[in-house]
mmCIF file of C-alpha atoms and ligand atoms in Angstrom:
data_model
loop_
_atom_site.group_PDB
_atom_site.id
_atom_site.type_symbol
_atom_site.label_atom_id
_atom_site.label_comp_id
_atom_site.label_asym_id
_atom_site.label_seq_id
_atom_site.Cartn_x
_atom_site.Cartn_y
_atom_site.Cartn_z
ATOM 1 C CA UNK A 20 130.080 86.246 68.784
ATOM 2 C CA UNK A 21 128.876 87.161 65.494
ATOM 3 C CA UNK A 22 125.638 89.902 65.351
ATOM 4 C CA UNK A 23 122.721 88.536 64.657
ATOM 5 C CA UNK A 24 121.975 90.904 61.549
ATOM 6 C CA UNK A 25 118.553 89.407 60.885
ATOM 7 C CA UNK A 26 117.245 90.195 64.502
ATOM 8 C CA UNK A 27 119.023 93.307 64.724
ATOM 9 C CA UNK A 28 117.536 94.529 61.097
ATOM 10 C CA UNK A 29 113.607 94.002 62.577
ATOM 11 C CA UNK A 30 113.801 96.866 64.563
ATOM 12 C CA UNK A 31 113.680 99.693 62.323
ATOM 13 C CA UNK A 32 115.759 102.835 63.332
ATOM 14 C CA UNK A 33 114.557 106.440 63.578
ATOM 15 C CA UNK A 34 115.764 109.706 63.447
ATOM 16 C CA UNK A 35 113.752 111.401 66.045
ATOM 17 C CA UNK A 36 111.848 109.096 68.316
ATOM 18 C CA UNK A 37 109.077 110.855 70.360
ATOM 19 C CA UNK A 38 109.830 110.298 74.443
ATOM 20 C CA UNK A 39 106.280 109.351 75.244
ATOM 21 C CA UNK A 40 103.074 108.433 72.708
ATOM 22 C CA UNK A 41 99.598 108.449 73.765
ATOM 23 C CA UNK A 42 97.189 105.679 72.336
ATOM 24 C CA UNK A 43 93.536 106.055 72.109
ATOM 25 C CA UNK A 44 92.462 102.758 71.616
ATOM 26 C CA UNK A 45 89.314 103.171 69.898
ATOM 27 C CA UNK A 46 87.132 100.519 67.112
ATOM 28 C CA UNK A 47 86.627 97.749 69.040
ATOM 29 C CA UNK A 48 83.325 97.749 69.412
ATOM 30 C CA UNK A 49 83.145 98.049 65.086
ATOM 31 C CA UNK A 50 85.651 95.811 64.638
ATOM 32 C CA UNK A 51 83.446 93.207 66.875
ATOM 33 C CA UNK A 52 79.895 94.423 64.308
ATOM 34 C CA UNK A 53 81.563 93.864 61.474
ATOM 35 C CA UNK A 54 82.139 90.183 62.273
ATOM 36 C CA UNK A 55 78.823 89.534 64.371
ATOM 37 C CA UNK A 56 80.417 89.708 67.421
ATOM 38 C CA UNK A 57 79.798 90.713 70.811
ATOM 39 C CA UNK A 58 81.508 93.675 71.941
ATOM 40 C CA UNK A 59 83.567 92.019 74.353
ATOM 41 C CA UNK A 60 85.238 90.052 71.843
ATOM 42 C CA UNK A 61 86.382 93.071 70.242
ATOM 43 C CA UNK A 62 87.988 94.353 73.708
ATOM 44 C CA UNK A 63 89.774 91.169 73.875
ATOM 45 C CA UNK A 64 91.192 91.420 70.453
ATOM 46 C CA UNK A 65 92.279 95.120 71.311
ATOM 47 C CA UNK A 66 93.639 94.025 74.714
ATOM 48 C CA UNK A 67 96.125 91.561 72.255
ATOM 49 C CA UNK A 68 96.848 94.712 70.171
ATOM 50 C CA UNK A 69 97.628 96.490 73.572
ATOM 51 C CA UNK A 70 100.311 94.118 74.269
ATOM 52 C CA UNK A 71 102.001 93.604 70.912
ATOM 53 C CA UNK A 72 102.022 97.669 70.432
ATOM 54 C CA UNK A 73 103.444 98.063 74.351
ATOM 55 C CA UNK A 74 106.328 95.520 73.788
ATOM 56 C CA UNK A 75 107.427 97.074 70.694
ATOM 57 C CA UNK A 76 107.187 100.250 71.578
ATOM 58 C CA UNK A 77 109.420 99.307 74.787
ATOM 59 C CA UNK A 78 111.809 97.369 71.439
ATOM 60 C CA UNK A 79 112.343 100.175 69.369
ATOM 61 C CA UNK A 80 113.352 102.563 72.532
ATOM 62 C CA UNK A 81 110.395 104.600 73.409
ATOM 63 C CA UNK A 82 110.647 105.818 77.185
ATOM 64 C CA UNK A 83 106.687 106.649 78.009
ATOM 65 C CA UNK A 84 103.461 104.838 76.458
ATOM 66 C CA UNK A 85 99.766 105.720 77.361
ATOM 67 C CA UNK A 86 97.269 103.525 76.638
ATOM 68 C CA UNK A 87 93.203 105.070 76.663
ATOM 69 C CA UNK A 88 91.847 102.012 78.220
ATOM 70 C CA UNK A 89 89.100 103.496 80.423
ATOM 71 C CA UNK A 90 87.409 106.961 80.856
ATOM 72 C CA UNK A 91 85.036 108.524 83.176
ATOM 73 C CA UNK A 92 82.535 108.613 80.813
ATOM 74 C CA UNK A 93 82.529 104.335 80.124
ATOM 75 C CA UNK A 94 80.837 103.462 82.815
ATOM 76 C CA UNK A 95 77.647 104.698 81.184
ATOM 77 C CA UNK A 96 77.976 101.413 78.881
ATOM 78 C CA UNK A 97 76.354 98.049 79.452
ATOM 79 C CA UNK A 98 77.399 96.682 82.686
ATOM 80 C CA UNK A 99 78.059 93.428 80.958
ATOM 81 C CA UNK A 100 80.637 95.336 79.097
ATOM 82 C CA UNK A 101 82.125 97.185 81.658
ATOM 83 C CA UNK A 102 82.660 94.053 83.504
ATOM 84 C CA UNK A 103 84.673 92.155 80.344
ATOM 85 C CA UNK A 104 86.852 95.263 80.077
ATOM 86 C CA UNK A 105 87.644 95.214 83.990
ATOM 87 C CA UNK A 106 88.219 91.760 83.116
ATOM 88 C CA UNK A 107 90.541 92.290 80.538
ATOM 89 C CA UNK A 108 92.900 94.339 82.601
ATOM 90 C CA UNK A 109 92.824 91.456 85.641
ATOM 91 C CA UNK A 110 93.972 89.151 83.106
ATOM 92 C CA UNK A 111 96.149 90.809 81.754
ATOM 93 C CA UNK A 112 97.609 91.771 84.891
ATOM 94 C CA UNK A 113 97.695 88.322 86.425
ATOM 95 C CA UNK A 114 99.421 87.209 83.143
ATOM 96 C CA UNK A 115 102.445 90.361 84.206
ATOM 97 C CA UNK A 116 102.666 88.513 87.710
ATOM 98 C CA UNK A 117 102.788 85.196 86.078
ATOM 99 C CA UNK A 118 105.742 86.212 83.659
ATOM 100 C CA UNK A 119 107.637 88.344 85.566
ATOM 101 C CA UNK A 120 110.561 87.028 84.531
ATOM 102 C CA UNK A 121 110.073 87.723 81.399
ATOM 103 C CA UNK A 122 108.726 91.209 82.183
ATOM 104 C CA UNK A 123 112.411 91.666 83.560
ATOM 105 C CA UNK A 124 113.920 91.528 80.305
ATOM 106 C CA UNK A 125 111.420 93.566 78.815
ATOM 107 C CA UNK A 126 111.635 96.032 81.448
ATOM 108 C CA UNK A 127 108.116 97.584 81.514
ATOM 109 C CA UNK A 128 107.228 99.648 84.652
ATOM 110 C CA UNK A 129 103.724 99.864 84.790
ATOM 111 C CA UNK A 130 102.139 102.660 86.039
ATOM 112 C CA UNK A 131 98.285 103.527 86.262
ATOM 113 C CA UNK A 132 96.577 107.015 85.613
ATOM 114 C CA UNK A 133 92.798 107.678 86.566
ATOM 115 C CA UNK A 134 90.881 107.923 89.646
ATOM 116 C CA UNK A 135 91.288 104.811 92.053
ATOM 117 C CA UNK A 136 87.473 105.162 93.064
ATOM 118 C CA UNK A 137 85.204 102.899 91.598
ATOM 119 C CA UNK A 138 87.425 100.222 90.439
ATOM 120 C CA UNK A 139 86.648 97.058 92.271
ATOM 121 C CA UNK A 140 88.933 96.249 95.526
ATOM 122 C CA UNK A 141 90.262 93.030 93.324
ATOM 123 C CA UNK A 142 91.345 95.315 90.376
ATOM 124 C CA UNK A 143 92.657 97.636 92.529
ATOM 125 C CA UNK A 144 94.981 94.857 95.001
ATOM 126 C CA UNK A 145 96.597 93.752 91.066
ATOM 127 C CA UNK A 146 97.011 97.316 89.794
ATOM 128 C CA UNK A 147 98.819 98.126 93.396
ATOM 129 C CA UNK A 148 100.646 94.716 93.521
ATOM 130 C CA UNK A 149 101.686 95.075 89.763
ATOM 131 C CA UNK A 150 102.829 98.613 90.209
ATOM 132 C CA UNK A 151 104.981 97.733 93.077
ATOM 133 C CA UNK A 152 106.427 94.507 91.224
ATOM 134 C CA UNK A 153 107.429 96.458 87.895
ATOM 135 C CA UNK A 154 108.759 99.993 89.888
ATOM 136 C CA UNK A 155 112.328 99.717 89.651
ATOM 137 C CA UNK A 156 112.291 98.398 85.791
ATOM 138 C CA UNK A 157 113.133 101.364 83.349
ATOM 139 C CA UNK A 158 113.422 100.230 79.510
ATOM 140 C CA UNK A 159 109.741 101.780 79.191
ATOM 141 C CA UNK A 160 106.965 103.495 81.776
ATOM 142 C CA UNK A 161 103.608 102.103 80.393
ATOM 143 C CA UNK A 162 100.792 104.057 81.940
ATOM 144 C CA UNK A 163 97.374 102.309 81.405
ATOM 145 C CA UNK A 164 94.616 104.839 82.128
ATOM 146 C CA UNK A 165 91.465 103.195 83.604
ATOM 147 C CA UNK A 166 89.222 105.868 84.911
ATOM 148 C CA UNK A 167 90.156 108.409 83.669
ATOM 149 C CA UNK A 168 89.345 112.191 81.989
ATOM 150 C CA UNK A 169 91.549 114.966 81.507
ATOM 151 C CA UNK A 170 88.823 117.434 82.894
ATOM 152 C CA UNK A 171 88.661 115.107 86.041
ATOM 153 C CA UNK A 172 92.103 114.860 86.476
ATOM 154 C CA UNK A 173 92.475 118.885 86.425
ATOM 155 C CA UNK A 174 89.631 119.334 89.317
ATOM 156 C CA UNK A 175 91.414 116.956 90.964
ATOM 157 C CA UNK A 176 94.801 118.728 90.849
ATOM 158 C CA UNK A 177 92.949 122.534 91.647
ATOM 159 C CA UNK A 178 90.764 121.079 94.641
ATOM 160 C CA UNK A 179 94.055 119.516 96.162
ATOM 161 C CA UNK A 180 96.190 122.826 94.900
ATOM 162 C CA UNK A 181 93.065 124.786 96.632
ATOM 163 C CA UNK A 182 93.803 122.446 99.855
ATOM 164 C CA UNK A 183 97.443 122.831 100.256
ATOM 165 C CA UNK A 184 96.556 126.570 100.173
ATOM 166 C CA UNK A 185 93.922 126.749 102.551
ATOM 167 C CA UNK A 186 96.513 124.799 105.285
ATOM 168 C CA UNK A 187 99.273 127.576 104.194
ATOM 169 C CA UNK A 188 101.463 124.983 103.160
ATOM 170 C CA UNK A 189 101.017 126.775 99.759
ATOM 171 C CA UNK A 190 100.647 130.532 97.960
ATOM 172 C CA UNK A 191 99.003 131.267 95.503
ATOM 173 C CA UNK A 192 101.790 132.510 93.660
ATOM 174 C CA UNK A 193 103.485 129.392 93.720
ATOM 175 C CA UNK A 194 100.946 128.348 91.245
ATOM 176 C CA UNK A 195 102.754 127.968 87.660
ATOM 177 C CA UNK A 196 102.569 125.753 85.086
ATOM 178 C CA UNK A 197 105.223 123.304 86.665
ATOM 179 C CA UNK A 198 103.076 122.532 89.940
ATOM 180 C CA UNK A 199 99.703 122.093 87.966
ATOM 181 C CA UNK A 200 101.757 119.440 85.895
ATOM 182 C CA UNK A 201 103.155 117.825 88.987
ATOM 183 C CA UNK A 202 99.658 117.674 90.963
ATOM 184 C CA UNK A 203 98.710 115.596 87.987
ATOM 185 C CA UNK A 204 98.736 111.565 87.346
ATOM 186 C CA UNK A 205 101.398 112.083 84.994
ATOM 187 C CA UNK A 206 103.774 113.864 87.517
ATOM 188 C CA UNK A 207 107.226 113.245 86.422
ATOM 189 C CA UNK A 208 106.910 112.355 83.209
ATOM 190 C CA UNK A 209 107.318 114.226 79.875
ATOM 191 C CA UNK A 210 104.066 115.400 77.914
ATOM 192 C CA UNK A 211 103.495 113.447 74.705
ATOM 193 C CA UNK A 212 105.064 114.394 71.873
ATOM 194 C CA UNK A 213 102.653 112.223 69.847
ATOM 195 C CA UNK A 214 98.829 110.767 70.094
ATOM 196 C CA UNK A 215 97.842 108.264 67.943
ATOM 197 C CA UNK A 216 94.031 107.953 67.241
ATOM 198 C CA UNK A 217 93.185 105.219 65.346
ATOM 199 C CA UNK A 218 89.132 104.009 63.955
ATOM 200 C CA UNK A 219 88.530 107.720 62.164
ATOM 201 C CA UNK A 220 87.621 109.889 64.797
ATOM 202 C CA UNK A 221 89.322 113.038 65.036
ATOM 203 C CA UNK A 222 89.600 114.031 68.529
ATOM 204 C CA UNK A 223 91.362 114.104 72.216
ATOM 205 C CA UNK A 224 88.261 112.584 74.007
ATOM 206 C CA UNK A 225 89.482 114.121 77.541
ATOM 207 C CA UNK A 226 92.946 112.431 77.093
ATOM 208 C CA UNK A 227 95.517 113.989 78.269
ATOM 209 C CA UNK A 228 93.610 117.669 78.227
ATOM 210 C CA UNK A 229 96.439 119.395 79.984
ATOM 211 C CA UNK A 230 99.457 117.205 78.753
ATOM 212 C CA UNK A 231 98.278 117.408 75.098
ATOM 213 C CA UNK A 232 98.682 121.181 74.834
ATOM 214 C CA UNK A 233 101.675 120.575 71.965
ATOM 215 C CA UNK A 234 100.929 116.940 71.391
ATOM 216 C CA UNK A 235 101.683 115.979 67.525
ATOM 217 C CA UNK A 236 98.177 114.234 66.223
ATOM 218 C CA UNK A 237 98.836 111.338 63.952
ATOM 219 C CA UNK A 238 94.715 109.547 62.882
ATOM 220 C CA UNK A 239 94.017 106.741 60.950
ATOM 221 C CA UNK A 240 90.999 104.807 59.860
ATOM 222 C CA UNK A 241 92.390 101.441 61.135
ATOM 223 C CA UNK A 242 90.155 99.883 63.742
ATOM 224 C CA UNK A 243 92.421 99.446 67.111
ATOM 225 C CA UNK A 244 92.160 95.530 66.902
ATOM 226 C CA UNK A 245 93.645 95.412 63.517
ATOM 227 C CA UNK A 246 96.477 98.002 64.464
ATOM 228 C CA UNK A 247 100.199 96.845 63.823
ATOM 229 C CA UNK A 248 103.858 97.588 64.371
ATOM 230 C CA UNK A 249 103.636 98.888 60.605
ATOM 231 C CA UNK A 250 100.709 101.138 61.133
ATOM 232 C CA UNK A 251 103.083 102.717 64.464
ATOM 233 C CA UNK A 252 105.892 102.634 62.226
ATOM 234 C CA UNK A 253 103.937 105.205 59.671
ATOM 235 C CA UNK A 254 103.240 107.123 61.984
ATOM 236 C CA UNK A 255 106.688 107.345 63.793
ATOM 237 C CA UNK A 256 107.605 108.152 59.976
ATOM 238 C CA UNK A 257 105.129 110.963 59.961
ATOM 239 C CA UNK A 258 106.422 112.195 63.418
ATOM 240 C CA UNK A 259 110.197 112.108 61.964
ATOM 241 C CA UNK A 260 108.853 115.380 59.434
ATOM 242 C CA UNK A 261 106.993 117.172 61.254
ATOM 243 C CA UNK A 262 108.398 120.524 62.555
ATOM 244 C CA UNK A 263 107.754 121.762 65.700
ATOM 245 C CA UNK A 264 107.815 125.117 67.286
ATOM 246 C CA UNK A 265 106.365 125.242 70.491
ATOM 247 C CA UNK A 266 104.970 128.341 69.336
ATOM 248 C CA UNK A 267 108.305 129.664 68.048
ATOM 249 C CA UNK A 268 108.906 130.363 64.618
HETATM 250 C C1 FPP B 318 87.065 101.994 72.749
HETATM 251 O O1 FPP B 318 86.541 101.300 71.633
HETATM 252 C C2 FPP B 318 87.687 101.036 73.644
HETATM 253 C C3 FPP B 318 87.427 100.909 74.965
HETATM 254 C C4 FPP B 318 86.486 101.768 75.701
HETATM 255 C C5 FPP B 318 88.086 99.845 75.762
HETATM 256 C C6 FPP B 318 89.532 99.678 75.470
HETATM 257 C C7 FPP B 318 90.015 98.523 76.215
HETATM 258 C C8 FPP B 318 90.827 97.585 75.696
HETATM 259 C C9 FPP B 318 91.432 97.623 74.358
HETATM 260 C C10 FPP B 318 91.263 96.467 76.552
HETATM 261 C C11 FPP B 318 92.572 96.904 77.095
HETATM 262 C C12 FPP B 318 93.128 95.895 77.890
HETATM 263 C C13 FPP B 318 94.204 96.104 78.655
HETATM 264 C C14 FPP B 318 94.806 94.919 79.205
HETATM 265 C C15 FPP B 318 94.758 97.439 78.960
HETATM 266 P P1 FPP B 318 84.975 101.291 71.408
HETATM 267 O O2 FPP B 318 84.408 100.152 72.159
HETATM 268 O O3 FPP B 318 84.404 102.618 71.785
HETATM 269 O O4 FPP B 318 84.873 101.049 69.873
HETATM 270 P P2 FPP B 318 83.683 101.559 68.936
HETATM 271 O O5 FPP B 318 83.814 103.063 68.852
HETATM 272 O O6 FPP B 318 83.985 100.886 67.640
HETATM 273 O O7 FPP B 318 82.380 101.117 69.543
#
């Protein structure tokens, strides 16, 4: 059968692809203002963004994604809010069930990162079920972290460190960098090599604290709603020159 050039060409080809790239999904709430809209709408256009930028990332052969959906510190928001983001993610999870078959050709494995606690018991039944469902696909791992902070997921990993220790089935001198990284959420999986901030704030926002130690930063003024294949495209470009050293020379 001939190749079908046109399909083939859409997918652009890169040098150096990062393994995993962190996305701080921020702007929705300005992207809403600027049209008169409620907040909520803005988190449901940024929840379509999610899904276009997930897919493609999974097209053009990126292993690990990491979506920002939900930190510690958003429950301090307007319940009403809160609620449309939970929302959000049940719908969006339902829709995964829904089209699994689909999802088998696309191959995501979903995976969440964040503390359990405090999610309601019907978010919590999808985000199990859904994790379950996608665990043997492996074209892409998408993490989606719903609450969750980097400084919360380190106490985490000491206190249960500090545990394992105080039942001897640990030494202190065990401790290295390794275990920390495997007492984390992200246990497994390589650090990002890239974090993409869009909405022109420059800064981590307790993502990824630990993981982020040689993260490439790529920021851009575009508000997350409005973010495309193009925009992740420049910055893949921008990723392709950099040089990193790891502290080397
Ligand atoms: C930050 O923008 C965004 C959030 C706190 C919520 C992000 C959630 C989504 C995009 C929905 C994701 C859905 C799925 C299915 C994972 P902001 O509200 O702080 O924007 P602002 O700084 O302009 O106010």
């Amino acid at each position: 059968m001939p190749q079908d050039i046109s399909k083939s060409n859409e997918i652009p080809v890169f040098d150096i692809l990062p393994r995993h790239v962190g996305f701080i999904m921020d702007g929705n709430g300005r992207w809403a203002k600027q049209r008169g809209l409620p907040r909520s709408e803005g988190h449901k256009e940024g929840a379509k963004t999610f899904r276009k930028i997930g897919e493609y990332a999974a097209d053009i052969g990126i292993k690990y994604v990491t979506f920002y959906a939900f930190s510690t510190e958003n429950w301090k928001r307007p319940e009403a809010e809160v609620n449309a983001i939970m929302s959000l993610f049940g719908d969006y999870l339902n829709e995964v069930i829904e089209r699994i078959g689909e999802n088998e050709e696309k191959g995501i494995k979903l995976k969440f990162i964040g503390d359990r606690r405090g999610i309601s018991p019907e978010l919590l039944n999808l985000m199990n079920y859904t994790e379950k469902l996608t665990e043997n696909k492996n074209k892409v791992t998408l993490n989606i972290a719903v609450n969750y902070g980097g400084r919360h997921e380190l106490t985490s990993a000491v206190k249960n460190i500090a545990e394992k220790i105080k039942n001897g089935e640990l030494s202190p001198e065990n401790i290295d960098e390794n275990l920390i990284s495997d007492y984390l959420y992200t246990s497994g999986q390589p650090d990002p090599d890239l974090i993409i901030r869009p909405s022109g704030e420059y800064r981590l926002s307790n993502f990824l604290t630990w993981q982020s130690a040689y993260s490439e930063l790529w920021f851009s003024d575009i508000l997350w709603p409005d973010f495309t294949t193009e925009d992740f495209n420049e910055a893949l470009r921008a990723f392709e020159k950099r040089n990193r050293r790891f502290g080397g020379i």
